[in-house]
């Protein structure tokens, strides 16, 4: 009894803490770079939800209580619609790793609205489905009985790139369940690529599992919403949605919608529940060296109807599994880094997952590709995989393997003629070969030390997570080529790009040198694991000698320099964190301690600048830098300002990783996968790390 009571108290505490954070944007439906819907306001009824690009992805939620209609999600612009229904009072919003939970109140009724996106790392089949469950729990709080009817719709702008395109709807029976869909009339599959683009092929599904008092419609938004607002009903029949572009409506933003409504029996103090599935079938997800490939869940071409039926059947178990996953993960996050750190990581989890797509190539090989959201639109960017990797190292090494393998396979092909690692595989969703910098043609604007170091470090981290070096052994000649390149070029890098090129190219970059040195030691460790004792000894000796030189060359009194030839400068040495995580013991502990003391003396209200050249910073790198701390007090002093930024920034975007430390404003980027790097502190506890890894799902 005592243990059970303790557990209940822990869960109550976690829920309370989950509700006291104001994210810059709240994740609602977050699956991949195309199906990624957010709320960018404090209250869900303050505005329409948006795609991560901040273009509208309209969803409207209304509830009718004893004949009076209220909004709980969405808001139509003044002057373009009938008068808005009043908004319910939003009591709280809780952001968990796989769920967002809103609580509303009005007229003696409480409404709990939950978005559950089951990105469960122990079930990659489920993770790959683009299905979010929307659930509503309604109860009376005033001791009375109430008549309650609820309305939800999703609009056609989720299925098009812009309003010059037209979407159309269809209805079908799904083994007795009501199913509606919307899609672009033209279906230009995989024709559009680039950065701030939205999908304009495939189909959005609203599935209403058999439940009492449910009704559905395909309609124009003005008609459906107005009817429910005034009378609490849906149109009597589906509307014929002719070939009319969204911007050709007689009423602007009068979009096609698929909608559902529910009657609740006389609502008293006992909660009543309803739910729907909101899903997207992109038919083909990516182009992989000129061949279209399907989402992982459809690698055997079983079809969307079979997937949706599985999702319906799995609902009760998945909701429970998501609750349990969230509670355990947040508890571990609090142990690793405290309350504020746990908030940042919980928010980062779905964002990092949703900036990727899990697909299968034509031979059934898994592909897990990132998109450089709000950056340049590249696909499978190595220096985006590198900062995001801690999340996947913790919860799903197979997903990291599915990121790294295609890059190495590409580098082994005749198309890649350079002795260093590539930067990317193309422009999302086209993974047809590097487009960045000199591409496949020249060394201009390549990132040779950066990307080669990233790949070697991640191969070693993957081996540590998996307990063997089988992955590295498979690609050993290519990894050796990159190690030899770093041995020649890494100690004192030439004037070249790095991932932190925001203020231009930089020669003699000490943090880039650190990466190369750590990467060589990581390679030496891999050589030992595969039985190549000669290479292990050679590269370990070289890495140790380079580390000694680094300490001498970078020293600048009470800190270490930004560049070897620039006294009076400084920078975050976040790459040093792998010396701790991989147990390399290359650098004396005093290096990290000296740097941390310096950082605390120069950080600003919203965090530690990236280096002395500007007041901006990178959120992921601060967390890596904080992970160098041996004591919780120093860690908290570095992480606290980052939490302060996320909790108070005036810029309402999905979490940015590039912002100003003096005023908390966004400098650039949003919705990127790199926030997976927030999970780096979780890798310092080997026992906890292995516990999570042991549960990860398989892609074999």
XYZ file of C-alpha atoms in Angstrom:
700
model
C 0.000 0.000 0.000
C 2.824 2.395 0.900
C 4.607 1.705 -2.428
C 1.395 2.280 -4.378
C 0.771 5.570 -2.568
C 4.332 6.669 -3.294
C 3.865 5.933 -7.004
C 0.623 7.921 -7.103
C 2.334 10.898 -5.447
C 5.215 10.724 -7.923
C 2.810 10.710 -10.891
C 0.821 13.627 -9.458
C 4.064 15.572 -9.004
C 5.185 14.844 -12.577
C 1.814 15.945 -13.974
C 1.893 19.158 -11.957
C 5.388 19.967 -13.153
C 4.506 19.165 -16.759
C 1.895 21.921 -16.653
C 4.057 24.842 -15.474
C 6.063 25.363 -18.683
C 5.111 27.657 -21.571
C 6.717 26.217 -24.711
C 7.368 28.615 -27.600
C 5.179 26.240 -29.646
C 3.180 23.223 -28.543
C 3.399 19.954 -30.540
C -0.015 18.645 -31.602
C 0.367 16.246 -34.532
C 4.063 15.560 -35.117
C 5.205 12.703 -37.332
C 7.549 13.828 -40.103
C 8.623 17.044 -41.865
C 5.384 17.156 -43.862
C 2.872 16.056 -41.207
C 3.910 18.379 -38.376
C 1.210 20.562 -36.781
C 1.760 22.969 -33.856
C 0.042 25.574 -31.740
C 2.056 28.796 -31.463
C -0.143 30.575 -28.916
C -0.537 30.372 -25.162
C -4.103 29.137 -25.574
C -5.199 26.582 -28.138
C -8.253 28.684 -29.028
C -6.233 31.856 -29.681
C -5.440 30.963 -33.314
C -5.471 28.173 -35.855
C -2.783 25.497 -35.574
C 0.066 25.757 -38.064
C 2.554 23.606 -39.917
C 6.120 23.972 -38.615
C 6.655 26.506 -41.433
C 3.964 28.633 -39.682
C 1.556 28.245 -42.604
C -1.976 27.390 -41.480
C -2.875 23.748 -40.947
C -6.421 24.413 -39.807
C -8.120 22.315 -37.161
C -11.205 23.564 -35.332
C -12.639 22.327 -32.058
C -16.061 23.363 -30.720
C -18.138 22.101 -27.823
C -21.820 22.771 -27.173
C -22.859 22.710 -23.529
C -26.563 22.976 -22.748
C -27.193 24.812 -26.008
C -24.249 27.251 -25.781
C -21.247 26.773 -28.082
C -17.623 27.334 -27.046
C -14.274 27.021 -28.802
C -11.440 24.912 -27.444
C -9.234 24.900 -30.576
C -8.829 27.344 -33.419
C -10.185 30.805 -34.159
C -11.513 32.229 -37.388
C -10.443 35.748 -38.446
C -12.749 38.601 -37.479
C -14.864 39.848 -40.348
C -14.610 36.665 -42.402
C -16.901 34.469 -40.340
C -19.879 34.734 -38.084
C -19.040 35.985 -34.615
C -16.621 33.662 -32.858
C -17.983 31.447 -30.141
C -16.406 32.322 -26.781
C -13.297 30.346 -25.878
C -13.370 27.860 -23.044
C -11.067 28.705 -20.181
C -7.793 26.866 -20.721
C -6.722 25.608 -17.315
C -3.436 23.974 -18.336
C -1.316 22.438 -21.077
C 1.129 19.608 -20.397
C 3.787 18.602 -22.913
C 5.064 15.051 -22.463
C 7.404 13.147 -24.792
C 4.549 11.419 -26.676
C 1.476 13.404 -25.553
C 0.113 16.917 -25.264
C -2.717 17.303 -22.752
C -4.970 20.375 -22.592
C -7.547 20.955 -19.877
C -10.468 23.348 -20.452
C -13.494 24.463 -18.432
C -16.810 26.185 -19.180
C -20.388 26.146 -17.873
C -19.705 23.547 -15.180
C -17.956 21.126 -17.562
C -14.305 20.091 -17.747
C -12.872 18.973 -21.098
C -9.509 17.189 -21.274
C -8.158 17.095 -24.839
C -5.185 14.806 -25.493
C -3.000 14.456 -28.576
C -1.205 11.105 -28.428
C 1.524 10.514 -30.996
C 2.935 7.053 -30.208
C 6.571 7.572 -31.139
C 7.537 4.585 -29.008
C 11.140 3.507 -29.598
C 10.382 -0.094 -28.641
C 7.833 -0.389 -31.473
C 9.213 1.055 -34.689
C 6.320 -0.320 -36.707
C 3.951 1.881 -34.686
C 6.415 4.776 -34.664
C 6.464 4.781 -38.455
C 2.669 5.123 -38.756
C 1.627 8.732 -39.294
C -1.299 8.387 -36.878
C -2.100 10.683 -33.966
C -4.967 9.865 -31.603
C -7.144 12.782 -30.522
C -9.028 11.978 -27.339
C -11.641 13.921 -25.378
C -12.674 13.264 -21.778
C -15.689 15.214 -20.517
C -17.101 15.457 -16.987
C -19.239 17.808 -14.908
C -17.591 19.788 -12.127
C -20.658 21.453 -10.606
C -22.640 18.435 -9.461
C -25.196 18.835 -12.275
C -25.999 16.933 -15.468
C -25.194 18.559 -18.808
C -25.992 17.989 -22.466
C -22.678 18.062 -24.320
C -21.932 17.798 -28.035
C -18.431 18.103 -29.501
C -17.142 19.072 -32.964
C -13.738 18.609 -34.603
C -12.535 19.236 -38.129
C -9.298 19.161 -40.115
C -8.926 21.255 -43.275
C -7.599 20.732 -46.764
C -4.641 23.065 -46.276
C -2.921 20.162 -44.503
C -2.783 18.406 -47.900
C -1.458 21.170 -50.188
C 1.646 23.331 -50.444
C -0.291 26.563 -50.978
C -3.798 27.874 -51.576
C -3.441 27.874 -55.359
C -4.047 24.123 -55.142
C -7.370 22.354 -54.612
C -8.187 19.447 -52.327
C -11.125 17.099 -52.516
C -12.725 14.658 -50.106
C -14.010 11.109 -50.070
C -15.764 8.812 -47.620
C -15.492 5.056 -47.198
C -16.506 2.339 -44.792
C -13.589 0.879 -42.852
C -14.916 -2.424 -41.499
C -17.839 -0.575 -39.924
C -15.853 2.495 -38.837
C -16.423 5.878 -40.462
C -13.442 7.083 -42.518
C -13.039 10.355 -44.400
C -10.114 11.616 -46.423
C -8.845 14.758 -48.139
C -6.114 15.116 -50.734
C -4.785 17.384 -53.451
C -6.727 16.761 -56.660
C -3.553 16.684 -58.769
C -1.375 14.320 -56.644
C 2.113 15.414 -57.840
C 3.863 12.621 -55.926
C 7.423 13.511 -54.835
C 7.635 16.356 -57.345
C 8.261 19.108 -54.789
C 11.481 19.434 -52.787
C 13.314 22.081 -50.801
C 13.164 23.776 -47.435
C 9.926 25.534 -46.530
C 7.675 23.330 -48.606
C 4.590 21.386 -47.574
C 3.341 18.119 -48.949
C 0.918 18.249 -51.854
C 0.415 14.550 -52.436
C -1.009 11.699 -50.397
C -4.115 11.774 -48.228
C -5.222 13.043 -44.842
C -7.557 10.645 -42.991
C -10.051 11.253 -40.216
C -11.189 7.912 -38.818
C -13.988 7.694 -36.263
C -14.034 4.277 -34.596
C -17.525 3.019 -33.804
C -18.762 5.086 -30.849
C -22.199 6.145 -29.646
C -23.560 9.435 -30.931
C -20.916 9.972 -33.626
C -21.490 11.683 -36.956
C -19.184 12.789 -39.788
C -19.243 15.062 -42.807
C -17.222 16.341 -45.756
C -17.987 20.018 -46.194
C -16.765 23.554 -46.586
C -15.408 24.957 -43.344
C -17.789 27.922 -43.263
C -20.830 25.687 -43.638
C -19.849 22.978 -41.171
C -18.568 25.273 -38.449
C -21.455 27.740 -38.727
C -24.090 24.996 -38.499
C -22.511 23.557 -35.393
C -21.948 26.990 -33.880
C -25.610 27.925 -34.304
C -27.450 24.635 -33.896
C -24.985 21.973 -32.800
C -25.487 19.897 -35.962
C -23.535 18.862 -39.050
C -24.670 19.295 -42.677
C -27.226 16.650 -43.647
C -25.103 15.377 -46.528
C -21.540 15.561 -47.780
C -20.749 18.511 -50.034
C -19.535 18.095 -53.583
C -16.127 19.745 -53.542
C -15.521 20.743 -57.126
C -12.196 21.690 -58.730
C -11.817 25.002 -56.914
C -8.472 26.182 -55.576
C -8.469 27.165 -51.931
C -7.824 30.813 -52.817
C -10.773 30.917 -55.231
C -13.380 30.640 -52.488
C -16.024 33.369 -52.330
C -15.115 33.524 -48.648
C -11.390 33.525 -48.009
C -10.212 30.462 -46.097
C -13.505 28.641 -46.712
C -11.634 25.371 -47.027
C -12.720 21.797 -47.563
C -12.878 20.009 -44.202
C -13.431 16.527 -42.892
C -15.344 16.751 -39.624
C -16.770 14.653 -36.825
C -19.188 15.340 -33.999
C -20.137 13.419 -30.878
C -23.127 13.422 -28.593
C -22.279 12.686 -24.978
C -24.925 11.133 -22.764
C -26.039 13.266 -19.842
C -22.633 14.264 -18.489
C -22.152 14.040 -14.743
C -19.169 13.650 -12.476
C -18.021 10.437 -14.189
C -15.872 11.142 -17.221
C -17.063 10.129 -20.693
C -14.545 9.599 -23.500
C -14.448 9.801 -27.286
C -11.565 9.630 -29.736
C -10.617 9.832 -33.423
C -7.571 9.014 -35.507
C -5.911 11.704 -37.618
C -3.558 10.057 -40.102
C -1.589 10.772 -43.256
C -0.668 8.338 -46.010
C 2.006 9.890 -48.215
C 1.954 6.833 -50.533
C 5.632 7.344 -51.329
C 7.733 9.108 -48.692
C 11.113 9.738 -50.284
C 13.089 9.415 -53.461
C 16.224 7.346 -52.839
C 18.662 7.546 -55.734
C 15.869 8.157 -58.210
C 13.572 5.442 -56.898
C 10.427 6.277 -54.894
C 10.303 4.498 -51.530
C 7.393 3.819 -49.202
C 6.975 4.548 -45.497
C 8.356 1.808 -43.266
C 4.904 0.634 -42.147
C 3.994 0.001 -45.810
C 7.224 -1.670 -46.939
C 5.263 -4.829 -47.794
C 2.533 -2.758 -49.514
C -0.218 -3.904 -47.148
C -2.059 -0.631 -47.763
C -3.512 2.179 -45.715
C -6.765 0.438 -44.761
C -4.913 -2.412 -43.050
C -2.709 0.103 -41.245
C -5.691 2.125 -40.037
C -7.482 -0.971 -38.775
C -4.372 -1.950 -36.822
C -4.193 1.562 -35.390
C -7.838 1.373 -34.294
C -7.296 -1.967 -32.574
C -4.105 -0.742 -30.880
C -5.634 2.412 -29.394
C -6.252 1.250 -25.782
C -2.859 -0.398 -25.398
C -0.948 2.425 -27.095
C -2.522 5.112 -24.933
C -1.494 3.182 -21.837
C 2.006 2.505 -23.159
C 2.489 6.181 -23.997
C 1.470 7.237 -20.490
C 3.910 4.756 -18.957
C 6.707 5.748 -21.342
C 6.189 9.452 -20.641
C 6.168 9.010 -16.906
C 9.306 6.880 -16.828
C 11.165 9.100 -19.280
C 10.323 12.334 -17.467
C 11.261 10.761 -14.145
C 14.661 9.770 -15.539
C 15.121 13.206 -17.108
C 14.508 14.858 -13.754
C 17.051 12.574 -12.114
C 19.600 13.359 -14.822
C 19.168 17.113 -15.001
C 16.358 18.443 -12.873
C 12.909 19.873 -13.452
C 13.803 22.519 -16.042
C 16.003 20.164 -18.036
C 13.152 17.630 -18.108
C 10.837 20.247 -19.654
C 13.326 21.003 -22.423
C 13.881 17.340 -23.196
C 10.186 16.419 -23.177
C 9.489 19.218 -25.660
C 12.489 18.196 -27.778
C 11.512 14.534 -28.035
C 8.646 14.800 -30.524
C 10.298 17.633 -32.439
C 13.433 15.573 -33.026
C 11.400 12.541 -34.066
C 9.152 14.578 -36.379
C 12.088 16.079 -38.277
C 12.775 12.574 -39.663
C 11.038 10.067 -41.895
C 11.293 6.301 -41.450
C 11.040 4.601 -44.840
C 12.174 1.409 -46.542
C 14.221 1.217 -49.717
C 13.355 -1.124 -52.521
C 15.225 -4.001 -50.821
C 13.529 -3.448 -47.475
C 16.523 -1.693 -45.896
C 15.470 0.922 -43.315
C 16.098 4.594 -44.076
C 15.739 7.170 -41.311
C 16.364 10.560 -42.862
C 16.323 14.015 -41.319
C 15.294 17.226 -42.993
C 17.120 20.484 -42.313
C 13.962 22.396 -41.434
C 14.265 26.173 -41.798
C 17.931 25.737 -42.641
C 18.401 24.709 -46.254
C 16.135 21.702 -46.692
C 18.933 19.158 -47.022
C 18.175 15.498 -46.389
C 20.323 13.204 -44.208
C 22.718 16.016 -43.254
C 25.623 14.570 -41.281
C 26.151 17.644 -39.085
C 22.436 17.561 -38.251
C 22.531 13.853 -37.426
C 25.519 14.483 -35.140
C 23.770 16.847 -32.674
C 20.503 14.883 -32.787
C 22.203 11.541 -32.085
C 22.030 11.467 -28.248
C 18.266 10.898 -28.331
C 18.592 7.960 -30.706
C 21.644 6.545 -28.957
C 19.519 6.475 -25.814
C 16.210 5.094 -27.020
C 16.793 3.524 -30.450
C 20.282 2.816 -31.811
C 18.705 1.036 -34.822
C 17.308 4.390 -35.945
C 20.779 5.958 -35.740
C 22.148 3.028 -37.738
C 19.455 3.715 -40.355
C 20.763 7.310 -40.553
C 24.458 6.477 -40.843
C 24.421 3.476 -43.201
C 22.991 5.270 -46.279
C 25.608 8.036 -45.927
C 28.462 5.523 -45.842
C 26.960 3.518 -48.706
C 26.827 6.719 -50.756
C 30.428 7.586 -49.850
C 31.487 4.097 -51.001
C 29.884 4.598 -54.414
C 31.853 5.841 -57.455
C 29.885 9.086 -57.311
C 31.701 10.262 -54.169
C 35.331 10.905 -55.096
C 36.596 12.685 -51.993
C 38.612 11.220 -49.076
C 36.298 12.750 -46.483
C 32.654 12.214 -45.491
C 29.801 13.848 -47.425
C 27.588 16.553 -45.983
C 24.157 15.335 -47.159
C 22.256 13.154 -49.599
C 20.277 15.867 -51.380
C 17.215 18.069 -50.834
C 14.324 16.602 -48.871
C 12.553 14.403 -49.885
C 15.024 13.627 -52.709
C 17.992 11.618 -51.420
C 19.740 11.485 -54.794
C 23.217 12.738 -53.889
C 24.847 15.703 -52.169
C 23.616 19.142 -53.208
C 25.320 21.311 -50.567
C 28.467 23.303 -51.315
C 30.473 21.792 -54.151
C 28.213 18.754 -54.166
C 29.880 15.889 -56.006
C 31.915 18.210 -58.249
C 34.395 20.123 -56.113
C 35.799 20.641 -52.631
C 34.370 24.160 -52.525
C 32.358 24.771 -49.346
C 32.688 21.185 -48.193
C 33.011 20.325 -44.490
C 35.736 17.674 -44.531
C 37.006 17.631 -40.938
C 33.540 18.313 -39.538
C 31.696 15.495 -41.281
C 34.496 12.910 -41.094
C 34.840 13.509 -37.377
C 31.089 13.316 -36.908
C 30.830 9.948 -38.649
C 33.685 8.355 -36.712
C 32.409 9.583 -33.353
C 28.885 8.389 -34.072
C 30.122 4.985 -35.241
C 31.950 4.613 -31.924
C 28.949 5.819 -29.905
C 26.733 3.349 -31.775
C 29.144 0.538 -30.894
C 29.021 1.558 -27.233
C 25.223 1.599 -27.262
C 24.912 -1.743 -29.046
C 27.729 -3.509 -27.222
C 29.590 -4.486 -30.399
C 31.358 -2.914 -33.369
C 29.614 -4.953 -36.065
C 28.309 -1.840 -37.810
C 31.778 -0.251 -37.966
C 33.372 -3.516 -39.099
C 31.027 -3.678 -42.088
C 32.310 -0.317 -43.315
C 35.863 -0.474 -41.978
C 37.770 0.544 -45.145
C 35.707 3.730 -45.514
C 36.003 4.615 -41.811
C 39.748 4.051 -42.069
C 39.959 6.417 -45.023
C 38.254 9.123 -42.973
C 40.525 8.465 -39.982
C 43.585 8.849 -42.213
C 42.195 12.134 -43.498
C 41.749 13.436 -39.948
C 45.226 12.289 -39.009
C 46.591 14.468 -41.798
C 44.228 17.457 -41.594
C 42.588 17.442 -38.169
C 45.142 18.798 -35.720
C 45.148 22.351 -37.089
C 42.275 22.582 -39.586
C 42.592 24.761 -42.656
C 40.192 27.587 -43.460
C 36.986 25.603 -44.023
C 33.343 25.317 -43.112
C 32.181 23.773 -39.888
C 28.706 23.324 -38.468
C 29.189 26.634 -36.606
C 29.914 28.728 -39.687
C 27.405 31.445 -38.774
C 30.062 34.151 -38.738
C 32.025 32.783 -41.685
C 34.838 30.330 -42.329
C 37.490 29.935 -39.660
C 40.998 28.508 -39.873
C 42.762 26.872 -36.902
C 39.416 26.208 -35.171
C 40.170 24.693 -31.759
C 36.748 23.100 -31.289
C 36.964 21.513 -34.743
C 40.430 20.254 -33.838
C 38.962 18.771 -30.670
C 36.439 16.883 -32.794
C 39.155 15.421 -34.991
C 41.254 14.318 -32.012
C 38.309 12.708 -30.227
C 37.267 11.050 -33.490
C 40.710 9.493 -33.927
C 40.603 8.109 -30.382
C 37.104 6.810 -31.079
C 38.401 5.094 -34.228
C 41.212 3.551 -32.197
C 38.643 2.163 -29.776
C 36.666 0.666 -32.659
C 39.840 -0.912 -34.055
C 40.408 -2.611 -30.720
C 36.831 -3.898 -30.694
C 37.157 -5.529 -34.112
C 40.538 -7.062 -33.281
C 42.827 -4.696 -35.199
C 45.334 -4.191 -32.390
C 47.921 -2.514 -34.592
C 45.561 0.237 -35.734
C 44.178 0.612 -32.217
C 47.646 1.291 -30.809
C 48.695 3.559 -33.676
C 45.677 5.825 -33.618
C 45.427 5.939 -29.846
C 49.051 7.106 -29.650
C 48.426 9.740 -32.314
C 45.283 10.989 -30.575
C 47.091 11.266 -27.231
C 49.943 13.238 -28.793
C 47.496 15.540 -30.580
C 45.559 16.114 -27.358
C 48.764 17.183 -25.625
C 49.566 19.600 -28.424
C 46.018 20.950 -28.323
C 46.254 21.873 -24.639
C 49.463 23.806 -25.294
C 48.352 25.487 -28.508
C 44.850 26.478 -27.372
C 45.739 27.735 -23.884
C 44.920 31.406 -23.270
C 45.384 31.925 -19.551
C 42.116 31.219 -17.749
C 40.426 29.628 -20.791
C 41.098 28.123 -24.221
C 40.974 29.966 -27.530
C 38.462 30.010 -30.371
C 41.339 29.569 -32.849
C 44.922 28.574 -32.209
C 46.252 31.819 -33.723
C 43.785 34.174 -32.018
C 44.677 35.121 -28.418
C 41.932 36.791 -26.420
C 39.196 34.699 -28.013
C 37.045 31.853 -26.694
C 34.372 29.380 -27.773
C 32.258 26.552 -26.433
C 34.261 23.308 -26.564
C 31.182 21.124 -26.726
C 32.938 18.423 -28.782
C 34.926 17.588 -25.653
C 31.814 15.925 -24.205
C 32.536 12.716 -26.153
C 35.777 12.300 -24.224
C 33.539 11.701 -21.209
C 30.695 9.815 -22.893
C 32.991 7.352 -24.700
C 35.390 7.021 -21.754
C 38.393 8.059 -23.865
C 40.294 9.947 -21.135
C 42.286 11.952 -23.651
C 42.219 15.369 -22.021
C 43.052 16.270 -18.421
C 39.935 17.035 -16.335
C 41.317 20.526 -15.784
C 40.537 21.450 -19.382
C 36.793 21.076 -18.874
C 36.893 22.665 -15.412
C 38.816 25.683 -16.711
C 36.406 26.160 -19.580
C 33.319 25.813 -17.378
C 34.584 28.449 -14.948
C 35.125 30.774 -17.888
C 31.699 30.090 -19.375
C 29.955 31.019 -16.142
C 31.753 34.369 -16.219
C 30.671 35.267 -19.773
C 27.165 33.833 -20.179
C 24.157 36.121 -20.634
C 20.598 36.125 -19.318
C 19.398 33.560 -21.844
C 22.482 31.428 -22.141
C 26.109 31.056 -23.085
C 27.094 32.563 -26.454
C 28.595 30.184 -28.974
C 31.852 32.138 -28.971
C 33.218 35.645 -28.523
C 32.247 36.785 -32.035
C 28.532 37.214 -31.409
C 25.799 37.134 -28.764
C 23.920 34.254 -30.384
C 24.129 30.632 -29.320
C 23.088 27.088 -30.164
C 20.721 25.429 -27.715
C 22.003 21.907 -28.381
C 25.618 22.865 -27.849
C 24.923 24.543 -24.502
C 23.444 21.299 -23.197
C 26.511 19.386 -24.426
C 28.750 21.964 -22.774
C 26.772 21.694 -19.534
C 27.239 17.917 -19.643
C 30.970 18.520 -19.124
C 30.161 19.602 -15.560
C 31.021 17.161 -12.787
C 28.639 18.833 -10.351
C 24.934 19.579 -10.527
C 25.326 23.216 -9.508
C 27.417 24.098 -12.558
C 25.120 22.096 -14.827
C 22.063 23.956 -13.514
C 23.734 27.336 -13.963
C 24.243 26.625 -17.645
C 20.897 24.923 -18.336
C 18.760 27.373 -16.346
C 19.168 30.262 -18.829
C 18.255 27.929 -21.724
C 15.029 26.989 -19.968
C 14.427 30.693 -19.306
C 14.771 31.325 -23.054
C 12.344 28.554 -24.035
C 9.832 29.589 -21.391
C 9.806 33.326 -22.188
C 10.993 33.957 -25.771
C 8.592 36.276 -27.603
C 9.102 34.334 -30.850
C 6.501 31.606 -31.228
C 8.063 28.918 -33.377
C 8.664 25.219 -32.855
C 11.761 25.214 -30.668
C 14.669 27.011 -32.320
C 18.241 25.941 -31.669
C 19.780 29.276 -32.770
C 18.890 32.341 -30.715
C 20.204 35.532 -29.111
C 21.435 35.215 -25.544
C 20.931 38.866 -24.602
C 17.218 39.182 -25.420
C 15.930 35.622 -25.940
C 14.856 36.196 -29.534
C 15.189 33.695 -32.349
C 18.189 34.194 -34.621
C 17.101 31.533 -37.128
C 16.054 27.897 -37.587
C 13.028 26.138 -36.117
C 11.611 22.636 -35.730
C 15.006 21.037 -36.363
C 16.037 17.552 -35.294
C 19.179 18.824 -33.571
C 17.251 19.317 -30.330
C 17.683 15.570 -29.863
C 21.049 16.686 -28.518
C 19.283 17.843 -25.357
C 19.371 14.172 -24.303
C 23.192 14.125 -24.017
C 23.203 14.198 -20.167
C 21.244 10.936 -20.194
C 24.289 9.198 -21.714
C 26.464 9.902 -18.678
C 24.665 7.215 -16.677
C 25.721 3.944 -18.294
C 23.248 1.845 -16.326
C 20.274 4.016 -17.316
C 21.518 4.238 -20.910
C 21.685 0.475 -21.262
C 18.251 0.061 -19.672
C 16.698 2.233 -22.374
C 18.738 0.647 -25.164
C 17.674 -2.831 -24.072
C 14.057 -1.911 -24.879
C 14.653 -0.411 -28.299
C 12.787 -1.867 -31.242
C 14.352 -3.680 -34.157
C 14.425 -2.792 -37.843
C 15.698 -6.200 -38.922
